[in-house]
C-alpha cells in the first residue's frame, strides 16, 4: 500500500468524510495536501543520528516531498553512519551552527529526552519547523514551555506519536465512537519485555551518551519511552483528563547501575469513574504489549488488531457443533462438582479491527500494516512546505507526555497526584 492510498483505504477519498472531522490531523494526508506540494521538497536537518534518527532517514529517503540537507550529532560514529546514507548533506557537531543554516527549513529531532525541549524551543525560535520524537519533553514544565513557544512562533510542530497515523488505531476509535463496543468501562495498557534495554558502547566514556535511557538525568524511563504511546488513549479515546493518578515504580531485576525503574504500574482515575492503567516490566515478555479498551458490549485489543464482542456473533453450524464437543456438552456424565469454577475468559477468536471497521464504514480494507511512522513523517514534510500545522496533533502529544510524567511523579513521590490545572491547555 503506497501512501497515496492511505486516506482512500480509510474511506476518506479526496480528503473528505466523517473520519477527517474526527481526526483533523489527517488533513495533511489528503489528496489536496499532496497536490499543494507537488514537485516541492522540504529541506530537512536530522538532529540526532542514532538508531531512531537513522530510521527517520530511511523513511525520508523514500518520501518524495523530503530532502535531507543537513545532519547534526555530537557522537562522530553515528554522524558518519548517517552521512554515508545522505552523502549530499552538510554535517554539523554544533547545534547552534546548524540553526544558522538558512537552507534548513525543518528539523527532525531524535535525541535523548532531556534535550527534547531545549532543542525544539531553540529551533522554533530560530524560525525552523520542528518534528521532535516522543515524549514531548522531560518535565511537565518543559511540555508547557514548548507548547507556549509553538503558539508564540507560529511554526509547525510535530511530536512522534505515530499511532495517531496508524490505521488500526484510527479504525478502533471510529468503532468506539460509533458505539460498537458500548460504554467504555476501563482502559488497560501493558508493555512487557525481557531484555536489559542496554546498548553496547565502544568504551566507558560513551556509556551515558549511548545508554541515556537508563539514567534519570536524561531519561524518564518506561513511562516516557513506552507508556506515553499507551497513555495517549486517555485523551484520544476518553476525551477527558484524569482527576488523579497513582503509581509505583521499582528497580526489581536489572540492578546494573541504572537509576530508572525497570517495573512500573500506574492507574489514572477519570471523573466518570473509568480507570486507565499502564503496567510495564522488562524482565518478562510472556504477555508482550497491548492496549485494551473494555466496553459494555465488546473489547478492543488495539495493538493486536482484534475486536471481541461480549456476545459473539453466531458461528456456522459446524463451528457451533465443534465448540459444543470441545466444551463437553455431549458428555454422558451428569454435571456435578464444585459451586465455583474459574472464569477464564472467552475463547472467541474475535475479528480484525480494520476489517470490522471497514464493514461498518463501507470502505474496502482487508488489513493494515505499519505503525503510522511513514505517514506521519511524510505529513510533516508537507506541513514544512506549506507552513500549515496539522490540527490537534500538538495537543494530543502534549497530554500524552503530561500523563506519562504525572504517573512518574506519583511513583517518585509515593503519593496520589491530582491533575494540575495550570497545565490544562485549550483542547478538550
PDB file of C-alpha atoms in Angstrom, residues 249-391:
ATOM      1  CA  UNK A 249       7.896   2.007  40.334  1.00  0.00           C
ATOM      2  CA  UNK A 250      10.942  -0.018  41.312  1.00  0.00           C
ATOM      3  CA  UNK A 251      14.176  -1.499  40.081  1.00  0.00           C
ATOM      4  CA  UNK A 252      13.234  -5.136  40.544  1.00  0.00           C
ATOM      5  CA  UNK A 253      15.597  -7.109  38.338  1.00  0.00           C
ATOM      6  CA  UNK A 254      18.166  -5.101  36.394  1.00  0.00           C
ATOM      7  CA  UNK A 255      20.393  -3.963  39.268  1.00  0.00           C
ATOM      8  CA  UNK A 256      23.230  -2.898  36.999  1.00  0.00           C
ATOM      9  CA  UNK A 257      23.810   0.746  37.890  1.00  0.00           C
ATOM     10  CA  UNK A 258      20.751   2.194  36.153  1.00  0.00           C
ATOM     11  CA  UNK A 259      18.584   4.604  38.100  1.00  0.00           C
ATOM     12  CA  UNK A 260      15.319   4.421  36.138  1.00  0.00           C
ATOM     13  CA  UNK A 261      12.676   1.872  37.109  1.00  0.00           C
ATOM     14  CA  UNK A 262      12.509  -1.499  35.343  1.00  0.00           C
ATOM     15  CA  UNK A 263       8.987  -2.096  36.699  1.00  0.00           C
ATOM     16  CA  UNK A 264       6.149   0.448  36.735  1.00  0.00           C
ATOM     17  CA  UNK A 265       2.435   0.358  37.460  1.00  0.00           C
ATOM     18  CA  UNK A 266       0.027   3.299  37.252  1.00  0.00           C
ATOM     19  CA  UNK A 267      -3.701   3.991  37.496  1.00  0.00           C
ATOM     20  CA  UNK A 268      -5.379   7.097  36.062  1.00  0.00           C
ATOM     21  CA  UNK A 269      -8.780   7.860  37.584  1.00  0.00           C
ATOM     22  CA  UNK A 270     -11.261   9.816  35.452  1.00  0.00           C
ATOM     23  CA  UNK A 271     -14.157  11.942  36.737  1.00  0.00           C
ATOM     24  CA  UNK A 272     -16.742   9.457  35.413  1.00  0.00           C
ATOM     25  CA  UNK A 273     -15.129   6.627  37.403  1.00  0.00           C
ATOM     26  CA  UNK A 274     -13.340   4.970  34.482  1.00  0.00           C
ATOM     27  CA  UNK A 275      -9.772   3.905  35.208  1.00  0.00           C
ATOM     28  CA  UNK A 276      -6.893   3.679  32.763  1.00  0.00           C
ATOM     29  CA  UNK A 277      -3.880   1.585  33.762  1.00  0.00           C
ATOM     30  CA  UNK A 278      -0.361   1.212  32.413  1.00  0.00           C
ATOM     31  CA  UNK A 279       1.992  -1.554  33.530  1.00  0.00           C
ATOM     32  CA  UNK A 280       5.449  -2.384  32.248  1.00  0.00           C
ATOM     33  CA  UNK A 281       8.236  -4.752  33.268  1.00  0.00           C
ATOM     34  CA  UNK A 282      11.346  -5.592  31.271  1.00  0.00           C
ATOM     35  CA  UNK A 283      12.268  -8.947  32.792  1.00  0.00           C
ATOM     36  CA  UNK A 284       9.328 -10.999  31.457  1.00  0.00           C
ATOM     37  CA  UNK A 285       7.845 -10.935  27.948  1.00  0.00           C
ATOM     38  CA  UNK A 286       5.057 -13.529  28.212  1.00  0.00           C
ATOM     39  CA  UNK A 287       2.220 -11.060  27.597  1.00  0.00           C
ATOM     40  CA  UNK A 288       4.035  -8.687  25.259  1.00  0.00           C
ATOM     41  CA  UNK A 289       2.291  -5.400  24.568  1.00  0.00           C
ATOM     42  CA  UNK A 290      -1.314  -4.349  24.175  1.00  0.00           C
ATOM     43  CA  UNK A 291      -3.796  -1.553  24.673  1.00  0.00           C
ATOM     44  CA  UNK A 292      -7.219  -2.833  25.641  1.00  0.00           C
ATOM     45  CA  UNK A 293     -10.433  -0.841  25.556  1.00  0.00           C
ATOM     46  CA  UNK A 294     -13.158  -2.566  27.600  1.00  0.00           C
ATOM     47  CA  UNK A 295     -16.744  -1.681  26.738  1.00  0.00           C
ATOM     48  CA  UNK A 296     -20.112  -2.950  27.912  1.00  0.00           C
ATOM     49  CA  UNK A 297     -20.681  -4.605  24.520  1.00  0.00           C
ATOM     50  CA  UNK A 298     -17.177  -5.540  23.453  1.00  0.00           C
ATOM     51  CA  UNK A 299     -13.426  -5.259  23.835  1.00  0.00           C
ATOM     52  CA  UNK A 300     -10.745  -3.854  21.542  1.00  0.00           C
ATOM     53  CA  UNK A 301      -7.135  -5.032  21.658  1.00  0.00           C
ATOM     54  CA  UNK A 302      -5.575  -2.226  19.697  1.00  0.00           C
ATOM     55  CA  UNK A 303      -2.009  -3.479  19.249  1.00  0.00           C
ATOM     56  CA  UNK A 304      -3.243  -6.922  18.237  1.00  0.00           C
ATOM     57  CA  UNK A 305      -5.874  -5.526  15.836  1.00  0.00           C
ATOM     58  CA  UNK A 306      -8.691  -7.532  17.444  1.00  0.00           C
ATOM     59  CA  UNK A 307     -12.341  -6.810  18.255  1.00  0.00           C
ATOM     60  CA  UNK A 308     -14.243  -9.110  20.619  1.00  0.00           C
ATOM     61  CA  UNK A 309     -17.990  -8.849  21.220  1.00  0.00           C
ATOM     62  CA  UNK A 310     -19.395  -9.656  24.654  1.00  0.00           C
ATOM     63  CA  UNK A 311     -21.970 -11.773  22.845  1.00  0.00           C
ATOM     64  CA  UNK A 312     -20.014 -13.272  19.931  1.00  0.00           C
ATOM     65  CA  UNK A 313     -21.755 -13.280  16.605  1.00  0.00           C
ATOM     66  CA  UNK A 314     -23.283 -16.643  15.592  1.00  0.00           C
ATOM     67  CA  UNK A 315     -20.888 -19.121  14.005  1.00  0.00           C
ATOM     68  CA  UNK A 316     -21.673 -21.585  11.247  1.00  0.00           C
ATOM     69  CA  UNK A 317     -23.442 -24.800  12.248  1.00  0.00           C
ATOM     70  CA  UNK A 318     -20.305 -26.932  12.038  1.00  0.00           C
ATOM     71  CA  UNK A 319     -18.320 -24.443  14.150  1.00  0.00           C
ATOM     72  CA  UNK A 320     -21.053 -24.481  16.789  1.00  0.00           C
ATOM     73  CA  UNK A 321     -21.017 -28.301  16.836  1.00  0.00           C
ATOM     74  CA  UNK A 322     -17.248 -28.415  17.202  1.00  0.00           C
ATOM     75  CA  UNK A 323     -17.431 -25.867  20.004  1.00  0.00           C
ATOM     76  CA  UNK A 324     -20.042 -27.908  21.856  1.00  0.00           C
ATOM     77  CA  UNK A 325     -17.942 -31.048  21.569  1.00  0.00           C
ATOM     78  CA  UNK A 326     -14.875 -29.166  22.828  1.00  0.00           C
ATOM     79  CA  UNK A 327     -16.867 -27.892  25.792  1.00  0.00           C
ATOM     80  CA  UNK A 328     -18.148 -31.403  26.649  1.00  0.00           C
ATOM     81  CA  UNK A 329     -21.805 -30.601  26.039  1.00  0.00           C
ATOM     82  CA  UNK A 330     -22.398 -34.152  24.796  1.00  0.00           C
ATOM     83  CA  UNK A 331     -20.550 -35.981  27.601  1.00  0.00           C
ATOM     84  CA  UNK A 332     -22.563 -38.812  29.167  1.00  0.00           C
ATOM     85  CA  UNK A 333     -21.522 -37.921  32.678  1.00  0.00           C
ATOM     86  CA  UNK A 334     -24.003 -35.939  34.744  1.00  0.00           C
ATOM     87  CA  UNK A 335     -22.730 -32.495  35.663  1.00  0.00           C
ATOM     88  CA  UNK A 336     -21.553 -32.318  39.234  1.00  0.00           C
ATOM     89  CA  UNK A 337     -18.748 -30.562  41.015  1.00  0.00           C
ATOM     90  CA  UNK A 338     -17.808 -27.503  42.956  1.00  0.00           C
ATOM     91  CA  UNK A 339     -20.089 -24.500  43.107  1.00  0.00           C
ATOM     92  CA  UNK A 340     -17.330 -22.308  41.708  1.00  0.00           C
ATOM     93  CA  UNK A 341     -15.316 -22.565  38.532  1.00  0.00           C
ATOM     94  CA  UNK A 342     -12.612 -20.181  37.365  1.00  0.00           C
ATOM     95  CA  UNK A 343     -13.780 -17.613  34.831  1.00  0.00           C
ATOM     96  CA  UNK A 344     -11.011 -17.959  32.301  1.00  0.00           C
ATOM     97  CA  UNK A 345     -12.428 -15.613  29.720  1.00  0.00           C
ATOM     98  CA  UNK A 346     -13.801 -16.257  26.266  1.00  0.00           C
ATOM     99  CA  UNK A 347     -12.069 -18.409  23.673  1.00  0.00           C
ATOM    100  CA  UNK A 348     -13.747 -16.432  20.912  1.00  0.00           C
ATOM    101  CA  UNK A 349     -11.036 -15.551  18.339  1.00  0.00           C
ATOM    102  CA  UNK A 350     -12.622 -12.174  17.646  1.00  0.00           C
ATOM    103  CA  UNK A 351     -12.178 -10.375  14.360  1.00  0.00           C
ATOM    104  CA  UNK A 352      -9.717  -7.824  12.968  1.00  0.00           C
ATOM    105  CA  UNK A 353     -10.430  -4.229  13.927  1.00  0.00           C
ATOM    106  CA  UNK A 354      -9.550  -2.995  10.474  1.00  0.00           C
ATOM    107  CA  UNK A 355     -11.916  -5.236   8.510  1.00  0.00           C
ATOM    108  CA  UNK A 356     -14.669  -4.826  11.121  1.00  0.00           C
ATOM    109  CA  UNK A 357     -14.458  -1.076  10.845  1.00  0.00           C
ATOM    110  CA  UNK A 358     -14.278  -1.294   7.077  1.00  0.00           C
ATOM    111  CA  UNK A 359     -17.572  -3.162   7.001  1.00  0.00           C
ATOM    112  CA  UNK A 360     -19.035  -0.605   9.388  1.00  0.00           C
ATOM    113  CA  UNK A 361     -17.778   2.327   7.312  1.00  0.00           C
ATOM    114  CA  UNK A 362     -18.340   0.844   3.875  1.00  0.00           C
ATOM    115  CA  UNK A 363     -14.653   1.059   2.929  1.00  0.00           C
ATOM    116  CA  UNK A 364     -12.727  -1.768   1.322  1.00  0.00           C
ATOM    117  CA  UNK A 365      -9.959  -2.848   3.685  1.00  0.00           C
ATOM    118  CA  UNK A 366      -8.548  -6.291   4.281  1.00  0.00           C
ATOM    119  CA  UNK A 367      -5.786  -5.440   6.706  1.00  0.00           C
ATOM    120  CA  UNK A 368      -3.332  -2.821   7.886  1.00  0.00           C
ATOM    121  CA  UNK A 369       0.432  -2.741   8.077  1.00  0.00           C
ATOM    122  CA  UNK A 370       2.944  -0.329   9.554  1.00  0.00           C
ATOM    123  CA  UNK A 371       2.605   1.800  12.657  1.00  0.00           C
ATOM    124  CA  UNK A 372       1.943   5.230  11.139  1.00  0.00           C
ATOM    125  CA  UNK A 373       5.578   6.427  11.239  1.00  0.00           C
ATOM    126  CA  UNK A 374       5.927   6.743   7.466  1.00  0.00           C
ATOM    127  CA  UNK A 375       2.629   8.581   7.089  1.00  0.00           C
ATOM    128  CA  UNK A 376       3.497  10.929   9.934  1.00  0.00           C
ATOM    129  CA  UNK A 377       6.947  11.944   8.668  1.00  0.00           C
ATOM    130  CA  UNK A 378       5.546  12.462   5.153  1.00  0.00           C
ATOM    131  CA  UNK A 379       2.765  14.624   6.599  1.00  0.00           C
ATOM    132  CA  UNK A 380       5.407  16.662   8.432  1.00  0.00           C
ATOM    133  CA  UNK A 381       7.234  17.283   5.150  1.00  0.00           C
ATOM    134  CA  UNK A 382       4.066  18.623   3.560  1.00  0.00           C
ATOM    135  CA  UNK A 383       3.476  20.864   6.600  1.00  0.00           C
ATOM    136  CA  UNK A 384       7.037  22.200   6.344  1.00  0.00           C
ATOM    137  CA  UNK A 385       6.498  23.102   2.688  1.00  0.00           C
ATOM    138  CA  UNK A 386       3.137  24.807   3.260  1.00  0.00           C
ATOM    139  CA  UNK A 387       3.696  26.111   6.795  1.00  0.00           C
ATOM    140  CA  UNK A 388       0.326  24.616   7.794  1.00  0.00           C
ATOM    141  CA  UNK A 389       0.133  22.895  11.184  1.00  0.00           C
ATOM    142  CA  UNK A 390      -1.679  19.551  11.404  1.00  0.00           C
ATOM    143  CA  UNK A 391      -4.658  20.387  13.668  1.00  0.00           C
TER     144      UNK A 391
END
